[in-house]
Backbone as CSV, one residue per row, in Angstrom:
resi,resn,N_x,N_y,N_z,CA_x,CA_y,CA_z,C_x,C_y,C_z
1,MET,-11.336,152.839,-117.365,-11.798,152.147,-116.162,-10.915,150.939,-115.843
2,LEU,-10.592,150.159,-116.884,-9.744,148.987,-116.677,-8.359,149.398,-116.212
3,ARG,-7.839,150.483,-116.812,-6.513,150.959,-116.413,-6.522,151.379,-114.943
4,THR,-7.579,152.071,-114.536,-7.688,152.504,-113.135,-7.724,151.309,-112.192
5,ARG,-8.485,150.285,-112.570,-8.585,149.084,-111.736,-7.237,148.387,-111.603
6,VAL,-6.511,148.299,-112.721,-5.213,147.624,-112.712,-4.210,148.397,-111.860
7,LEU,-4.173,149.722,-112.029,-3.244,150.543,-111.251,-3.565,150.461,-109.753
8,SER,-4.848,150.531,-109.426,-5.249,150.441,-108.020,-4.859,149.093,-107.438
9,ALA,-5.074,148.029,-108.214,-4.737,146.680,-107.751,-3.239,146.538,-107.526
10,ALA,-2.432,147.137,-108.422,-0.974,147.060,-108.273,-0.511,147.779,-107.008
11,VAL,-1.066,148.955,-106.757,-0.701,149.699,-105.552,-1.123,148.930,-104.302
12,LEU,-2.331,148.397,-104.316,-2.819,147.622,-103.173,-1.937,146.414,-102.902
13,MET,-1.487,145.761,-103.970,-0.655,144.582,-103.813,0.637,144.911,-103.076
14,VAL,1.243,146.027,-103.412,2.482,146.443,-102.751,2.208,146.807,-101.290
15,VAL,1.139,147.577,-101.073,0.799,148.026,-99.720,0.540,146.837,-98.796
16,VAL,-0.073,145.794,-99.325,-0.394,144.615,-98.511,0.795,143.668,-98.417
17,ALA,1.526,143.493,-99.515,2.574,142.473,-99.567,3.728,142.760,-98.613
18,VAL,4.148,144.010,-98.519,5.310,144.326,-97.685,5.052,144.008,-96.214
19,PRO,3.976,144.510,-95.603,3.720,144.148,-94.200,3.457,142.653,-94.013
20,ALA,2.826,142.014,-95.008,2.549,140.581,-94.890,3.844,139.778,-94.832
21,VAL,4.814,140.161,-95.642,6.105,139.469,-95.638,6.852,139.753,-94.333
22,LEU,6.814,140.988,-93.877,7.524,141.352,-92.647,6.899,140.705,-91.414
23,GLY,5.575,140.593,-91.402,4.903,140.019,-90.245,5.018,140.913,-89.023
24,GLY,4.706,140.363,-87.846,4.867,141.093,-86.596,4.087,142.394,-86.557
25,LEU,4.698,143.438,-86.016,4.022,144.723,-85.851,3.623,145.383,-87.177
26,PRO,4.454,145.298,-88.240,3.994,145.876,-89.513,2.696,145.249,-90.012
27,PHE,2.563,143.931,-89.875,1.332,143.282,-90.319,0.168,143.651,-89.402
28,PHE,0.434,143.716,-88.101,-0.598,144.159,-87.164,-1.089,145.559,-87.527
29,ALA,-0.153,146.461,-87.845,-0.518,147.829,-88.213,-1.381,147.844,-89.474
30,LEU,-1.034,146.988,-90.436,-1.839,146.890,-91.658,-3.258,146.452,-91.338
31,ILE,-3.393,145.392,-90.543,-4.717,144.871,-90.218,-5.510,145.883,-89.398
32,ALA,-4.840,146.592,-88.493,-5.521,147.624,-87.712,-6.040,148.742,-88.623
33,ALA,-5.219,149.148,-89.603,-5.644,150.192,-90.540,-6.826,149.715,-91.375
34,VAL,-6.757,148.471,-91.840,-7.881,147.895,-92.588,-9.136,147.875,-91.724
35,GLY,-8.969,147.511,-90.454,-10.101,147.468,-89.545,-10.755,148.828,-89.362
36,VAL,-9.939,149.867,-89.202,-10.476,151.212,-89.024,-11.239,151.664,-90.267
37,LEU,-10.640,151.473,-91.442,-11.288,151.903,-92.680,-12.555,151.101,-92.961
38,ALA,-12.504,149.795,-92.730,-13.685,148.956,-92.956,-14.805,149.320,-91.981
39,THR,-14.443,149.650,-90.749,-15.449,150.055,-89.765,-16.092,151.376,-90.161
40,TRP,-15.291,152.303,-90.638,-15.821,153.575,-91.130,-16.837,153.331,-92.250
41,GLU,-16.513,152.425,-93.180,-17.439,152.103,-94.264,-18.698,151.426,-93.730
42,HIS,-18.524,150.504,-92.793,-19.654,149.772,-92.226,-20.627,150.737,-91.540
43,VAL,-20.106,151.650,-90.749,-20.945,152.631,-90.069,-21.652,153.528,-91.078
44,ASN,-20.939,153.995,-92.089,-21.538,154.870,-93.091,-22.626,154.169,-93.889
45,LEU,-22.451,152.871,-94.149,-23.494,152.120,-94.846,-24.792,152.155,-94.044
46,PHE,-24.699,151.890,-92.752,-25.913,151.883,-91.944,-26.476,153.283,-91.744
47,ARG,-25.622,154.281,-91.778,-26.133,155.651,-91.708,-26.939,155.992,-92.957
48,GLN,-26.549,155.417,-94.097,-27.353,155.599,-95.307,-28.733,154.965,-95.151
49,GLY,-28.811,153.944,-94.295,-30.087,153.280,-94.054,-30.920,153.930,-92.966
50,GLY,-30.468,155.060,-92.429,-31.250,155.789,-91.457,-30.872,155.541,-90.006
51,TYR,-29.831,154.746,-89.755,-29.383,154.497,-88.388,-28.233,155.441,-88.047
52,GLU,-27.856,155.485,-86.768,-26.798,156.403,-86.342,-25.814,155.718,-85.382
53,PRO,-25.202,154.604,-85.789,-24.211,153.989,-84.897,-23.030,154.921,-84.676
54,SER,-22.464,154.863,-83.478,-21.326,155.726,-83.145,-20.069,155.230,-83.847
55,LEU,-19.466,156.090,-84.663,-18.242,155.710,-85.364,-17.100,155.509,-84.372
56,VAL,-16.992,156.383,-83.395,-15.910,156.271,-82.405,-16.025,154.958,-81.644
57,LEU,-17.222,154.633,-81.173,-17.428,153.378,-80.455,-17.097,152.190,-81.341
58,ALA,-17.568,152.199,-82.576,-17.344,151.072,-83.480,-15.851,150.857,-83.741
59,ILE,-15.107,151.937,-83.936,-13.668,151.817,-84.187,-12.948,151.297,-82.946
60,ILE,-13.310,151.803,-81.774,-12.683,151.330,-80.534,-12.908,149.833,-80.358
61,LEU,-14.129,149.370,-80.588,-14.444,147.945,-80.429,-13.689,147.092,-81.438
62,THR,-13.641,147.559,-82.682,-12.914,146.810,-83.713,-11.439,146.675,-83.355
63,LEU,-10.823,147.776,-82.970,-9.403,147.746,-82.613,-9.164,146.900,-81.368
64,LEU,-10.119,146.894,-80.461,-9.990,146.097,-79.243,-9.819,144.616,-79.580
65,PHE,-10.614,144.121,-80.519,-10.510,142.716,-80.899,-9.221,142.422,-81.666
66,ILE,-8.793,143.361,-82.509,-7.548,143.144,-83.250,-6.354,143.150,-82.301
67,VAL,-6.362,144.057,-81.324,-5.308,144.085,-80.305,-5.294,142.773,-79.535
68,GLN,-6.465,142.251,-79.210,-6.539,140.977,-78.502,-5.898,139.852,-79.323
69,GLY,-6.075,139.902,-80.632,-5.455,138.900,-81.484,-3.939,138.982,-81.493
70,GLN,-3.408,140.194,-81.382,-1.962,140.387,-81.391,-1.339,140.050,-80.040
71,TRP,-2.005,140.449,-78.975,-1.459,140.241,-77.627,-2.459,139.461,-76.767
72,SER,-2.774,138.268,-77.204,-3.815,137.476,-76.541,-3.434,137.070,-75.123
73,ASP,-2.139,136.961,-74.829,-1.718,136.608,-73.467,-1.992,137.749,-72.484
74,LEU,-1.862,138.978,-72.966,-2.099,140.133,-72.098,-3.583,140.461,-71.968
75,PHE,-4.342,140.145,-73.012,-5.759,140.492,-73.037,-6.593,139.245,-73.320
76,PRO,-6.957,138.500,-72.293,-7.765,137.280,-72.487,-9.087,137.609,-73.190
77,LEU,-9.531,136.699,-74.032,-10.737,136.941,-74.814,-11.951,137.193,-73.919
78,SER,-12.074,136.439,-72.836,-13.227,136.623,-71.953,-13.268,138.042,-71.387
79,LEU,-12.093,138.589,-71.051,-12.029,139.957,-70.542,-12.424,140.953,-71.619
80,VAL,-11.893,140.760,-72.827,-12.173,141.680,-73.931,-13.663,141.666,-74.288
81,LEU,-14.261,140.476,-74.352,-15.685,140.386,-74.661,-16.531,141.080,-73.588
82,THR,-16.168,140.858,-72.334,-16.920,141.482,-71.239,-16.827,143.002,-71.309
83,VAL,-15.618,143.514,-71.499,-15.427,144.965,-71.609,-16.181,145.513,-72.819
84,ALA,-16.127,144.786,-73.947,-16.787,145.253,-75.170,-18.296,145.353,-74.982
85,VAL,-18.908,144.328,-74.393,-20.364,144.330,-74.244,-20.815,145.362,-73.209
86,ILE,-20.212,145.322,-72.012,-20.630,146.248,-70.959,-20.275,147.686,-71.321
87,GLY,-19.051,147.890,-71.799,-18.626,149.245,-72.146,-19.480,149.852,-73.247
88,SER,-19.810,149.046,-74.265,-20.580,149.584,-75.397,-22.022,149.892,-75.019
89,ILE,-22.637,149.057,-74.162,-24.018,149.346,-73.771,-24.077,150.573,-72.870
90,PHE,-23.068,150.754,-72.014,-23.014,151.973,-71.198,-22.801,153.200,-72.082
91,TRP,-21.915,153.070,-73.067,-21.670,154.172,-74.017,-22.984,154.572,-74.685
92,SER,-23.771,153.568,-75.051,-25.002,153.837,-75.800,-26.068,154.521,-74.967
93,LEU,-25.951,154.437,-73.641,-26.887,155.173,-72.786,-26.786,156.679,-73.016
94,PHE,-25.607,157.122,-73.438,-25.373,158.550,-73.654,-25.406,158.919,-75.144
95,HIS,-25.752,157.913,-75.992,-25.751,158.145,-77.438,-27.048,158.843,-77.837
96,ASN,-26.935,160.025,-78.362,-28.096,160.845,-78.693,-28.589,160.520,-80.100
97,SER,-29.517,159.587,-80.209,-30.111,159.243,-81.490,-31.522,158.728,-81.249
98,GLU,-32.268,158.538,-82.337,-33.635,158.044,-82.228,-33.683,156.537,-82.003
99,THR,-32.585,155.848,-82.334,-32.563,154.382,-82.224,-31.298,153.929,-81.480
100,PRO,-31.115,154.323,-80.222,-29.857,154.021,-79.526,-29.599,152.524,-79.351
101,ALA,-30.647,151.725,-79.089,-30.454,150.287,-78.895,-30.011,149.616,-80.197
102,THR,-30.661,149.984,-81.307,-30.274,149.429,-82.607,-28.871,149.885,-82.991
103,ASP,-28.567,151.148,-82.721,-27.233,151.669,-83.035,-26.160,150.936,-82.238
104,TRP,-26.465,150.625,-80.968,-25.530,149.837,-80.143,-25.312,148.467,-80.754
105,ALA,-26.403,147.800,-81.163,-26.296,146.461,-81.737,-25.483,146.482,-83.032
106,ILE,-25.666,147.506,-83.845,-24.916,147.615,-85.104,-23.426,147.774,-84.825
107,ALA,-23.084,148.646,-83.853,-21.670,148.875,-83.533,-21.024,147.609,-82.970
108,LEU,-21.718,146.925,-82.060,-21.150,145.723,-81.455,-21.044,144.591,-82.465
109,ALA,-22.107,144.377,-83.242,-22.076,143.326,-84.258,-21.016,143.620,-85.313
110,GLY,-20.880,144.889,-85.681,-19.869,145.257,-86.667,-18.466,144.993,-86.177
111,SER,-18.235,145.205,-84.872,-16.898,144.942,-84.323,-16.582,143.452,-84.319
112,LEU,-17.592,142.619,-84.130,-17.380,141.172,-84.203,-17.130,140.747,-85.648
113,TYR,-17.924,141.280,-86.542,-17.790,140.982,-87.969,-16.422,141.404,-88.504
114,LEU,-15.977,142.575,-88.112,-14.717,143.109,-88.637,-13.546,142.859,-87.694
115,GLY,-13.643,143.336,-86.463,-12.512,143.224,-85.542,-12.173,141.800,-85.178
116,TRP,-13.180,141.014,-84.778,-12.899,139.637,-84.376,-12.383,138.800,-85.541
117,LEU,-13.015,138.935,-86.711,-12.568,138.136,-87.856,-11.194,138.600,-88.348
118,LEU,-10.925,139.904,-88.339,-9.600,140.384,-88.737,-8.524,139.957,-87.748
119,SER,-8.887,139.763,-86.494,-7.892,139.306,-85.517,-7.355,137.925,-85.868
120,GLN,-8.145,137.143,-86.603,-7.676,135.826,-87.022,-6.585,135.923,-88.098
121,PHE,-6.589,137.033,-88.848,-5.507,137.262,-89.803,-4.181,137.401,-89.053
122,VAL,-4.221,138.164,-87.954,-3.022,138.372,-87.142,-2.556,137.047,-86.550
123,ARG,-3.484,136.271,-86.045,-3.138,134.981,-85.460,-2.555,134.035,-86.502
124,LEU,-3.136,134.034,-87.697,-2.635,133.151,-88.748,-1.209,133.528,-89.142
125,ARG,-0.951,134.825,-89.316,0.387,135.253,-89.734,1.429,134.922,-88.675
126,ALA,1.017,134.869,-87.392,1.958,134.605,-86.301,2.352,133.138,-86.194
127,LEU,1.627,132.253,-86.900,1.969,130.838,-86.857,3.278,130.574,-87.594
128,GLU,3.902,129.451,-87.260,5.030,129.004,-88.067,4.513,128.748,-89.479
129,ASP,5.211,129.238,-90.478,4.763,129.182,-91.874,3.462,129.952,-92.087
130,GLY,3.192,130.921,-91.200,1.952,131.671,-91.309,1.820,132.436,-92.614
131,LEU,2.948,132.949,-93.120,2.901,133.666,-94.393,2.427,132.753,-95.508
132,PHE,2.917,131.502,-95.519,2.519,130.570,-96.575,1.049,130.165,-96.446
133,TRP,0.582,129.974,-95.207,-0.844,129.695,-95.011,-1.689,130.858,-95.513
134,LEU,-1.238,132.069,-95.235,-1.955,133.259,-95.686,-1.993,133.317,-97.209
135,LEU,-0.864,132.996,-97.827,-0.810,132.989,-99.292,-1.734,131.942,-99.895
136,VAL,-1.724,130.757,-99.333,-2.590,129.693,-99.844,-4.046,130.118,-99.777
137,GLY,-4.445,130.668,-98.624,-5.825,131.100,-98.470,-6.192,132.228,-99.413
138,ALA,-5.346,133.244,-99.480,-5.654,134.417,-100.295,-5.701,134.072,-101.784
139,ILE,-4.748,133.271,-102.256,-4.723,132.923,-103.680,-5.874,131.995,-104.039
140,ALA,-6.249,131.102,-103.128,-7.402,130.234,-103.382,-8.677,131.069,-103.514
141,ILE,-8.819,132.085,-102.667,-9.985,132.966,-102.751,-9.971,133.734,-104.064
142,TRP,-8.807,134.249,-104.429,-8.683,134.993,-105.684,-9.011,134.092,-106.877
143,ALA,-8.501,132.859,-106.869,-8.781,131.923,-107.959,-10.275,131.638,-108.065
144,ALA,-10.929,131.452,-106.916,-12.371,131.192,-106.915,-13.134,132.394,-107.456
145,ASP,-12.737,133.575,-107.038,-13.448,134.798,-107.417,-13.328,135.065,-108.914
146,VAL,-12.099,134.998,-109.423,-11.871,135.293,-110.844,-12.548,134.240,-111.728
147,THR,-12.390,132.969,-111.367,-12.983,131.900,-112.166,-14.503,131.977,-112.149
148,ALA,-15.080,132.242,-110.972,-16.537,132.350,-110.869,-17.055,133.492,-111.742
149,TYR,-16.318,134.591,-111.776,-16.755,135.744,-112.570,-16.787,135.411,-114.058
150,PHE,-15.678,134.881,-114.560,-15.600,134.616,-115.992,-16.469,133.423,-116.398
151,ALA,-16.505,132.390,-115.568,-17.349,131.237,-115.886,-18.820,131.630,-115.850
152,GLY,-19.184,132.443,-114.880,-20.568,132.889,-114.800,-20.979,133.710,-116.011
153,ARG,-20.084,134.578,-116.468,-20.390,135.382,-117.650,-20.444,134.544,-118.918
154,ALA,-19.599,133.510,-118.984,-19.504,132.709,-120.196,-20.672,131.740,-120.341
155,PHE,-20.978,131.010,-119.281,-22.041,130.011,-119.432,-22.965,129.906,-118.220
156,GLY,-23.040,130.978,-117.429,-23.959,130.975,-116.293,-25.408,131.077,-116.741
157,ARG,-26.233,130.159,-116.276,-27.640,130.135,-116.667,-28.586,130.062,-115.465
158,HIS,-28.120,129.454,-114.382,-29.011,129.200,-113.257,-28.634,130.091,-112.073
159,PRO,-29.536,131.001,-111.664,-29.242,131.902,-110.538,-28.919,131.119,-109.279
160,TRP,-27.918,131.608,-108.554,-27.470,130.914,-107.347,-28.171,131.449,-106.108
161,TRP,-28.137,132.780,-105.900,-28.743,133.372,-104.710,-29.333,134.723,-105.097
162,PRO,-30.424,134.699,-105.875,-30.953,135.954,-106.441,-31.416,136.965,-105.403
163,ARG,-31.745,136.524,-104.194,-32.226,137.456,-103.178,-31.174,138.518,-102.853
164,HIS,-29.889,138.099,-102.782,-28.835,139.033,-102.388,-27.891,139.386,-103.534
165,SER,-27.812,138.539,-104.548,-26.905,138.820,-105.666,-27.461,138.183,-106.938
166,PRO,-28.308,138.893,-107.662,-29.001,138.319,-108.816,-28.093,137.848,-109.943
167,LYS,-26.893,138.394,-110.037,-26.020,138.054,-111.157,-25.212,136.778,-110.933
168,LYS,-25.125,136.308,-109.714,-24.336,135.099,-109.441,-25.110,133.858,-109.869
169,THR,-24.360,132.893,-110.448,-24.987,131.676,-110.941,-24.343,130.439,-110.320
170,TRP,-25.063,129.331,-110.392,-24.522,128.063,-109.908,-23.286,127.664,-110.711
171,GLU,-23.313,127.939,-112.022,-22.168,127.585,-112.860,-20.910,128.323,-112.404
172,GLY,-21.053,129.606,-112.113,-19.915,130.373,-111.635,-19.465,129.925,-110.262
173,TYR,-20.420,129.697,-109.383,-20.111,129.279,-108.008,-19.323,127.970,-107.990
174,LEU,-19.797,126.968,-108.716,-19.137,125.664,-108.708,-17.796,125.708,-109.445
175,SER,-17.715,126.496,-110.515,-16.436,126.650,-111.221,-15.398,127.286,-110.304
176,GLY,-15.826,128.278,-109.527,-14.921,128.911,-108.577,-14.434,127.941,-107.523
177,ALA,-15.316,127.058,-107.053,-14.928,126.063,-106.051,-13.895,125.086,-106.616
178,VAL,-14.051,124.720,-107.881,-13.073,123.831,-108.524,-11.711,124.524,-108.618
179,ALA,-11.711,125.790,-109.038,-10.449,126.539,-109.153,-9.772,126.682,-107.805
180,SER,-10.543,126.954,-106.766,-9.986,127.079,-105.425,-9.399,125.757,-104.951
181,THR,-10.090,124.672,-105.245,-9.610,123.339,-104.847,-8.262,123.033,-105.490
182,LEU,-8.159,123.295,-106.789,-6.924,122.995,-107.518,-5.771,123.890,-107.050
183,SER,-6.038,125.186,-106.887,-4.959,126.094,-106.494,-4.470,125.779,-105.093
184,SER,-5.370,125.452,-104.186,-4.968,125.133,-102.815,-4.185,123.830,-102.762
185,ALA,-4.604,122.837,-103.560,-3.872,121.569,-103.590,-2.441,121.784,-104.067
186,LEU,-2.280,122.574,-105.123,-0.944,122.817,-105.681,-0.087,123.668,-104.746
187,LEU,-0.622,124.803,-104.305,0.152,125.702,-103.448,0.391,125.104,-102.067
188,GLY,-0.615,124.408,-101.535,-0.446,123.782,-100.229,0.664,122.749,-100.234
189,HIS,0.748,121.995,-101.312,1.810,120.989,-101.428,3.164,121.646,-101.635
190,TRP,3.191,122.680,-102.450,4.451,123.327,-102.795,4.997,124.177,-101.645
191,LEU,4.137,124.977,-101.021,4.603,125.913,-99.997,4.649,125.312,-98.593
192,LEU,3.721,124.391,-98.298,3.578,123.902,-96.933,3.823,122.407,-96.786
193,GLY,4.008,121.725,-97.919,4.209,120.283,-97.854,2.953,119.517,-97.466
194,LEU,1.773,120.108,-97.697,0.524,119.419,-97.377,0.302,118.253,-98.331
195,GLY,-0.381,117.235,-97.834,-0.801,116.165,-98.727,-1.767,116.716,-99.766
196,TRP,-1.796,116.075,-100.924,-2.638,116.565,-102.009,-4.108,116.598,-101.593
197,LEU,-4.543,115.570,-100.872,-5.940,115.498,-100.464,-6.279,116.587,-99.449
198,GLU,-5.361,116.852,-98.504,-5.618,117.899,-97.522,-5.692,119.264,-98.191
199,GLY,-4.752,119.538,-99.075,-4.771,120.820,-99.778,-6.037,121.006,-100.594
200,ALA,-6.480,119.921,-101.242,-7.705,119.999,-102.039,-8.926,120.203,-101.151
201,ALA,-8.962,119.514,-100.003,-10.099,119.662,-99.091,-10.186,121.088,-98.551
202,LEU,-9.040,121.649,-98.190,-9.022,123.031,-97.712,-9.492,123.976,-98.815
203,GLY,-9.014,123.757,-100.034,-9.408,124.612,-101.151,-10.889,124.507,-101.461
204,LEU,-11.441,123.305,-101.355,-12.875,123.145,-101.594,-13.674,123.905,-100.548
205,LEU,-13.251,123.818,-99.286,-13.926,124.557,-98.221,-13.871,126.053,-98.497
206,ILE,-12.701,126.544,-98.878,-12.549,127.967,-99.185,-13.456,128.364,-100.344
207,GLY,-13.444,127.557,-101.396,-14.236,127.877,-102.584,-15.729,127.889,-102.334
208,LEU,-16.194,127.038,-101.427,-17.629,126.989,-101.129,-18.054,128.102,-100.180
209,VAL,-17.150,128.515,-99.286,-17.511,129.496,-98.256,-17.266,130.935,-98.714
210,ALA,-16.193,131.167,-99.477,-15.812,132.543,-99.836,-16.956,133.347,-100.461
211,PRO,-17.726,132.787,-101.407,-18.815,133.584,-101.982,-19.877,133.985,-100.967
212,LEU,-20.006,133.235,-99.880,-20.976,133.598,-98.848,-20.558,134.895,-98.153
213,GLY,-19.249,135.121,-98.046,-18.774,136.377,-97.486,-19.163,137.555,-98.361
214,ASP,-19.088,137.353,-99.666,-19.510,138.393,-100.606,-21.011,138.641,-100.473
215,LEU,-21.786,137.560,-100.334,-23.227,137.706,-100.167,-23.578,138.440,-98.873
216,ALA,-22.801,138.182,-97.818,-23.074,138.834,-96.533,-22.966,140.348,-96.665
217,GLU,-21.915,140.799,-97.363,-21.792,142.242,-97.551,-22.875,142.766,-98.490
218,SER,-23.207,141.975,-99.521,-24.281,142.379,-100.437,-25.608,142.536,-99.695
219,MET,-25.845,141.661,-98.724,-27.063,141.745,-97.926,-27.163,143.105,-97.240
220,ILE,-26.047,143.552,-96.661,-26.031,144.850,-95.985,-26.249,145.974,-96.994
221,LYS,-25.516,145.928,-98.107,-25.605,147.011,-99.090,-26.995,147.096,-99.707
222,ARG,-27.618,145.960,-99.990,-28.952,145.979,-100.578,-29.979,146.535,-99.591
223,GLN,-29.811,146.243,-98.307,-30.761,146.750,-97.320,-30.730,148.271,-97.249
224,VAL,-29.529,148.853,-97.371,-29.420,150.314,-97.238,-29.391,151.020,-98.595
225,GLY,-29.453,150.244,-99.688,-29.504,150.830,-101.018,-28.186,151.353,-101.536
226,ALA,-27.077,150.694,-101.164,-25.744,151.124,-101.615,-25.187,150.154,-102.653
227,LYS,-24.443,150.679,-103.608,-23.804,149.833,-104.616,-22.453,149.329,-104.133
228,ASP,-21.649,150.222,-103.559,-20.333,149.890,-103.021,-20.263,150.345,-101.569
229,SER,-19.306,149.782,-100.836,-19.158,150.194,-99.442,-18.591,151.607,-99.331
230,SER,-17.824,152.037,-100.352,-17.336,153.422,-100.445,-16.651,153.573,-101.800
231,ASN,-16.076,154.737,-102.029,-15.286,154.980,-103.251,-13.810,155.117,-102.910
232,LEU,-13.388,154.474,-101.858,-12.032,154.659,-101.334,-10.966,154.165,-102.309
233,ILE,-11.238,153.068,-103.007,-10.259,152.481,-103.925,-10.737,152.715,-105.354
234,PRO,-10.075,153.551,-106.117,-10.533,153.852,-107.477,-10.714,152.586,-108.324
235,GLY,-11.892,152.447,-108.879,-12.182,151.309,-109.747,-12.568,150.039,-109.023
236,HIS,-12.494,150.041,-107.698,-12.771,148.822,-106.934,-13.822,148.992,-105.848
237,GLY,-14.234,150.213,-105.573,-15.180,150.430,-104.485,-14.451,150.683,-103.181
238,GLY,-14.862,149.966,-102.123,-14.292,150.202,-100.812,-13.491,149.044,-100.274
239,ILE,-12.953,149.239,-99.081,-12.195,148.182,-98.408,-13.065,146.958,-98.172
240,LEU,-14.287,147.169,-97.689,-15.183,146.041,-97.431,-15.463,145.244,-98.703
241,ASP,-15.556,145.919,-99.827,-15.789,145.235,-101.096,-14.636,144.307,-101.463
242,ARG,-13.445,144.610,-100.955,-12.268,143.823,-101.287,-11.988,142.715,-100.262
243,ILE,-12.490,142.868,-99.047,-12.143,141.884,-98.013,-13.324,141.028,-97.580
244,ASP,-14.495,141.209,-98.202,-15.680,140.494,-97.719,-15.498,138.978,-97.721
245,SER,-14.897,138.446,-98.780,-14.672,136.994,-98.842,-13.543,136.560,-97.909
246,LEU,-12.519,137.397,-97.808,-11.400,137.084,-96.914,-11.852,136.989,-95.459
247,LEU,-12.806,137.839,-95.084,-13.240,137.890,-93.687,-13.785,136.557,-93.193
248,VAL,-14.443,135.806,-94.075,-15.064,134.555,-93.629,-14.222,133.323,-93.943
249,THR,-13.146,133.504,-94.709,-12.348,132.333,-95.088,-10.981,132.278,-94.407
250,ILE,-10.314,133.415,-94.249,-9.013,133.399,-93.576,-9.127,132.850,-92.155
251,PRO,-10.189,133.177,-91.376,-10.330,132.521,-90.071,-10.434,131.003,-90.175
252,LEU,-11.094,130.502,-91.218,-11.169,129.053,-91.408,-9.783,128.471,-91.684
253,VAL,-8.976,129.200,-92.462,-7.609,128.750,-92.732,-6.807,128.721,-91.435
254,PHE,-6.994,129.731,-90.597,-6.275,129.762,-89.326,-6.602,128.542,-88.468
255,PHE,-7.877,128.246,-88.306,-8.246,127.115,-87.455,-7.866,125.783,-88.102
256,TRP,-7.894,125.726,-89.422,-7.421,124.518,-90.111,-5.933,124.323,-89.835
257,ALA,-5.166,125.392,-89.972,-3.713,125.303,-89.792,-3.329,124.997,-88.352
258,SER,-4.071,125.546,-87.397,-3.657,125.443,-85.999,-4.286,124.267,-85.256
259,LEU,-5.426,123.782,-85.704,-6.128,122.734,-84.957,-6.201,121.382,-85.680
260,MET,-6.243,121.427,-87.006,-6.403,120.167,-87.747,-5.096,119.388,-87.785
261,PRO,-5.129,118.073,-87.520,-3.927,117.274,-87.729,-3.611,117.206,-89.227
262,ARG,-2.328,117.113,-89.534,-1.933,117.033,-90.937,-2.335,115.683,-91.527
263,TRP,-2.828,115.709,-92.751,-3.250,114.492,-93.423,-2.055,113.812,-94.068
264,PRO,-2.008,112.491,-94.073,-0.854,111.806,-94.662,-0.836,111.874,-96.190
265,ILE,-1.979,112.134,-96.799,-2.022,112.172,-98.276,-2.649,113.471,-98.752
């Protein structure tokens, strides 16, 4: 099992790293592919719960938001949102299921959860030094995740959010936030020239928010009685299982990088 996980992780690293370094259309293609696969998993999860959201509609909506992120000048957000809402509700009028209104809401909400948030990955990579911002965010999330896991197993005693994830503890959560803070401070200073305090503040934000992304996906899986989003990645579950924390933190990194003034220290 461990060997399978390691091999899968190595392959994933190569598949993600090459387009991330190249940027531009290769990175857009990667994010679009991730969006399609994650949407397929999202729809299938809700189908396990007895709903029937349209897979075709959900994929179209997800890709629509990712395309908007890549070519925002050609496709204004207000236009895309209007087309998404009106087009999807009209589509659902012809959707043959017992719960067409709920299925419409699932497809539209899923496209915002996946397509809109993934579009921020494209926007972040397009920034000057976007690759380094992406690295800082991704490694900070990884540091938080790994540290929280091992710290929680070693000395976790107090449940953090038992309703959605009974195994997570406050000890693991806070240890992960510390690891994220330190890694972001170091990498932010080294790769981006950020002040130590700014890098640490960004890392603390990432460390506190990233586990909530994991809980959000757990909430969905627990409602429909699923353990993993799929078996797409041997030893790791599905795409959603791997990007749940990234979905809620990389957009924060994008807005931090693009809107926040740089700190002097």
